[in-house]
CSV table of C-alpha atoms in Angstrom, one decimal:
chain,number,residue,atom,x,y,z
A,1,CYS,CA,-5.4,-33.3,-3.1
A,2,TYR,CA,-5.1,-34.2,0.5
A,3,PRO,CA,-8.1,-33.6,2.6
A,4,PRO,CA,-7.1,-32.5,6.2
A,5,SER,CA,-8.4,-35.8,7.5
A,6,THR,CA,-5.9,-37.7,5.3
A,7,LEU,CA,-3.1,-35.4,6.4
A,8,HIS,CA,-4.1,-35.8,10.0
A,9,ALA,CA,-4.3,-39.6,9.7
A,10,ALA,CA,-0.8,-39.5,8.3
A,11,GLY,CA,0.5,-37.5,11.3
A,12,TYR,CA,0.1,-34.1,9.7
A,13,SER,CA,-1.9,-31.6,11.7
A,14,PRO,CA,-4.7,-29.9,9.8
A,15,SER,CA,-4.8,-27.0,12.2
A,16,TYR,CA,-3.0,-24.2,10.5
A,17,SER,CA,-3.9,-20.6,9.7
A,18,MET,CA,-3.6,-20.1,5.9
A,19,ALA,CA,-5.9,-19.1,3.1
A,20,ALA,CA,-7.6,-22.0,1.3
A,21,GLN,CA,-6.0,-21.0,-1.9
A,22,GLY,CA,-2.4,-20.7,-0.6
A,23,ALA,CA,0.4,-22.7,-2.0
A,24,VAL,CA,1.8,-25.1,0.7
A,25,VAL,CA,4.8,-27.4,1.1
A,26,PHE,CA,5.9,-29.7,3.8
A,27,ASP,CA,7.9,-27.6,6.3
A,28,LYS,CA,11.5,-29.0,6.4
A,29,ARG,CA,12.2,-27.1,9.7
A,30,ASN,CA,9.0,-28.4,11.4
A,31,PRO,CA,8.5,-32.1,10.4
A,32,GLY,CA,4.9,-33.1,10.1
A,33,ALA,CA,3.7,-29.5,9.4
A,34,LEU,CA,2.7,-27.6,6.3
A,35,ARG,CA,4.1,-24.1,5.5
A,36,GLU,CA,2.5,-21.5,3.2
A,37,LEU,CA,4.7,-20.2,0.5
A,38,ARG,CA,5.0,-16.5,-0.2
A,39,PRO,CA,4.5,-15.5,-3.9
A,40,GLU,CA,8.1,-14.3,-4.0
A,41,GLU,CA,9.3,-17.8,-3.2
A,42,LEU,CA,7.5,-19.0,-6.4
A,43,GLY,CA,9.0,-16.5,-8.8
A,44,GLY,CA,12.2,-15.2,-10.2
A,45,LYS,CA,14.2,-12.2,-11.4
A,46,THR,CA,15.9,-11.5,-14.7
A,47,ALA,CA,17.9,-8.5,-16.0
A,48,LYS,CA,14.6,-6.9,-17.3
A,49,TYR,CA,11.9,-7.9,-14.9
A,50,THR,CA,10.9,-9.7,-11.6
A,51,TRP,CA,7.9,-12.0,-11.2
A,52,LYS,CA,6.0,-14.0,-8.6
A,53,GLN,CA,3.1,-16.3,-8.5
A,54,THR,CA,0.4,-17.9,-6.5
A,55,ASN,CA,-1.8,-20.9,-7.4
A,56,TRP,CA,-4.0,-18.8,-9.6
A,57,GLU,CA,-2.1,-15.6,-10.5
A,58,ILE,CA,1.3,-14.3,-11.8
A,59,TRP,CA,2.5,-10.7,-11.2
A,60,CYS,CA,5.4,-9.3,-13.3
A,61,LYS,CA,7.1,-5.9,-12.7
A,62,VAL,CA,9.2,-4.3,-15.4
A,63,PRO,CA,11.1,-1.1,-14.4
A,64,VAL,CA,11.0,1.5,-17.2
A,65,ASP,CA,12.5,5.0,-17.8
A,66,ALA,CA,10.8,8.0,-16.2
A,67,GLU,CA,9.8,9.4,-19.5
A,68,THR,CA,7.9,6.2,-20.6
A,69,THR,CA,4.3,6.7,-21.6
A,70,ARG,CA,1.6,4.2,-22.6
A,71,ALA,CA,2.3,5.1,-26.2
A,72,ASP,CA,5.9,3.8,-25.8
A,73,ILE,CA,4.6,0.3,-24.8
A,74,GLN,CA,3.5,-2.4,-27.1
A,75,CYS,CA,1.8,-5.2,-25.1
A,76,CYS,CA,-0.1,-8.2,-26.4
A,77,ILE,CA,-1.8,-10.7,-24.1
A,78,LYS,CA,-3.4,-13.8,-25.5
A,79,ARG,CA,-4.4,-17.1,-24.1
A,80,ARG,CA,-1.1,-18.8,-24.9
A,81,TYR,CA,1.1,-15.9,-26.1
A,82,PHE,CA,2.6,-12.7,-24.6
A,83,SER,CA,4.8,-9.9,-26.0
A,84,LEU,CA,6.0,-6.8,-24.4
A,85,TYR,CA,8.2,-4.1,-26.1
A,86,VAL,CA,9.2,-0.8,-24.6
A,87,PHE,CA,10.6,1.9,-26.9
A,88,GLY,CA,10.9,-1.0,-29.5
A,89,GLU,CA,13.1,-3.1,-27.2
A,90,LYS,CA,11.9,-6.6,-26.5
A,91,ILE,CA,11.3,-7.4,-22.9
A,92,MET,CA,9.4,-10.7,-23.5
A,93,ASP,CA,7.9,-12.3,-26.7
A,94,GLY,CA,6.8,-15.8,-27.2
A,95,PRO,CA,4.5,-18.6,-26.0
A,96,LEU,CA,3.4,-18.5,-22.4
A,97,PHE,CA,4.4,-21.4,-20.1
A,98,ASP,CA,0.8,-22.4,-19.9
A,99,ASN,CA,-2.7,-21.0,-20.7
A,100,ILE,CA,-4.1,-17.8,-19.1
A,101,ASP,CA,-7.5,-16.2,-19.0
A,102,GLN,CA,-6.8,-13.4,-21.4
A,103,GLU,CA,-10.0,-11.5,-20.5
A,104,GLU,CA,-8.9,-11.2,-16.8
A,105,SER,CA,-5.2,-10.6,-17.4
A,106,SER,CA,-4.0,-7.0,-17.8
A,107,TRP,CA,-1.2,-4.5,-17.6
A,108,THR,CA,-0.7,-1.0,-16.2
A,109,LEU,CA,2.0,1.7,-16.3
A,110,ASP,CA,2.4,2.9,-12.7
A,111,THR,CA,4.5,5.5,-11.0
A,112,VAL,CA,6.0,3.8,-7.9
A,113,ASP,CA,8.1,6.7,-6.6
A,114,GLN,CA,7.3,10.4,-7.1
A,115,GLY,CA,10.9,11.5,-6.5
A,116,PHE,CA,13.1,13.1,-9.1
A,117,PRO,CA,13.1,11.6,-11.6
A,118,PRO,CA,10.0,9.6,-10.9
A,119,ARG,CA,10.4,5.8,-10.9
A,120,GLN,CA,7.9,3.9,-13.1
A,121,GLU,CA,7.2,0.3,-13.8
A,122,ILE,CA,4.9,-1.8,-15.9
A,123,ASN,CA,2.8,-4.2,-13.8
A,124,ILE,CA,1.4,-7.2,-15.6
A,125,THR,CA,-1.1,-9.6,-14.0
A,126,PHE,CA,-1.8,-13.0,-15.5
A,127,ILE,CA,-4.7,-15.1,-14.3
A,128,LYS,CA,-3.9,-18.8,-14.8
A,129,GLU,CA,-6.5,-20.9,-16.6
A,130,MET,CA,-5.8,-23.8,-14.2
A,131,GLU,CA,-4.6,-23.8,-10.6
A,132,THR,CA,-1.0,-24.9,-10.0
A,133,GLN,CA,0.5,-26.4,-6.9
A,134,GLY,CA,3.9,-27.7,-5.9
A,135,ARG,CA,6.3,-28.7,-8.7
A,136,ASN,CA,3.4,-27.9,-11.2
A,137,HIS,CA,3.9,-24.1,-10.7
A,138,TRP,CA,5.1,-22.1,-13.7
A,139,ALA,CA,8.9,-22.3,-14.2
A,140,CYS,CA,8.9,-19.1,-16.3
A,141,ILE,CA,6.5,-16.7,-17.8
A,142,VAL,CA,7.5,-17.0,-21.5
A,143,GLU,CA,9.1,-20.1,-22.9
A,144,GLY,CA,12.8,-19.5,-23.6
A,145,GLU,CA,13.2,-17.1,-20.6
A,146,PRO,CA,15.2,-18.0,-17.5
A,147,THR,CA,13.5,-20.7,-15.4
A,148,ILE,CA,13.1,-21.4,-11.7
A,149,ASN,CA,13.5,-24.9,-10.2
A,150,THR,CA,9.9,-25.9,-9.5
A,151,HIS,CA,10.8,-29.4,-8.4
A,152,LYS,CA,12.0,-28.0,-5.0
A,153,PHE,CA,8.3,-27.3,-4.2
A,154,GLY,CA,7.6,-31.0,-4.1
A,155,ALA,CA,4.4,-32.8,-4.9
A,156,PRO,CA,1.2,-30.8,-5.3
A,157,ILE,CA,-0.7,-30.5,-2.0
A,158,LYS,CA,-4.3,-29.4,-2.0
A,159,VAL,CA,-5.7,-28.8,1.5
A,160,ILE,CA,-9.5,-29.3,1.6
A,161,ASN,CA,-11.9,-28.6,4.4
A,162,PRO,CA,-13.9,-31.8,4.9
A,163,ASN,CA,-16.9,-29.6,5.6
A,164,ASP,CA,-16.8,-28.1,2.1
A,165,ARG,CA,-19.1,-30.4,0.2
A,166,ALA,CA,-18.3,-28.9,-3.2
A,167,ALA,CA,-14.5,-29.5,-2.6
A,168,MET,CA,-15.1,-33.0,-1.3
A,169,LYS,CA,-17.3,-33.8,-4.4
A,170,LEU,CA,-14.6,-32.5,-6.7
A,171,LEU,CA,-12.0,-34.6,-4.9
A,172,GLY,CA,-14.1,-37.7,-5.4
A,173,ASP,CA,-15.0,-36.9,-9.0
A,174,THR,CA,-11.4,-36.2,-10.1
A,175,SER,CA,-10.0,-39.1,-8.1
A,176,SER,CA,-12.1,-41.6,-10.0
A,177,ASP,CA,-12.1,-39.9,-13.5
A,178,LYS,CA,-8.7,-40.5,-15.1
A,179,GLU,CA,-9.4,-38.1,-17.9
A,180,ARG,CA,-9.7,-35.1,-15.6
A,181,PRO,CA,-6.7,-33.4,-13.9
A,182,PHE,CA,-6.7,-34.2,-10.2
A,183,CYS,CA,-8.7,-31.5,-8.4
A,184,ASN,CA,-8.7,-29.6,-11.7
A,185,MET,CA,-5.1,-28.6,-11.1
A,186,ARG,CA,-2.6,-28.2,-14.0
A,187,ASP,CA,-1.1,-31.5,-15.1
A,188,PRO,CA,2.5,-31.1,-16.2
A,189,LEU,CA,2.3,-34.4,-18.1
A,190,ALA,CA,-0.5,-33.1,-20.3
A,191,THR,CA,0.3,-31.2,-23.4
A,192,PRO,CA,0.3,-27.4,-22.5
A,193,GLY,CA,-1.9,-25.2,-24.6
A,194,LYS,CA,-4.7,-27.6,-25.2
């Protein structure tokens, strides 16, 4: 966590226009500035699906045949496990990279193009149990699937408004408590799934 006053004191300008929950990195093209990452920059593509993420959410799109119905899809979303089969063919099956809120996570079958034949896709939304930032973002959705290089995102950066008393209290509490993840963000050194 870097409160804007700390960034400002270090020569980084806290005046930027981005959402408080946006993933940020130091901008290589503009030294001393922060840049918000688009969810697409934090995701990947495989032969069967594409995915992207923010600090709190992951979205996955799986293109399927036009004749696919909900009855042809077997999907299981659990706190630490995910499986998706279409017409009996495995798309993903195994332990998730980290924990999710299974009650808030969901999937839908959507028609994305009404043309002939219509184009359909399965849209899956995972809500992360803990916020991620920088190199702590998910490298894949399911363990064993192709990964992205999260180290290129650098150290986690948490921008805090110094006028937000709750955020400043959290900063102080997690800075002094070595048992809690810093600013309640995912700790890659901790054992996932706990």
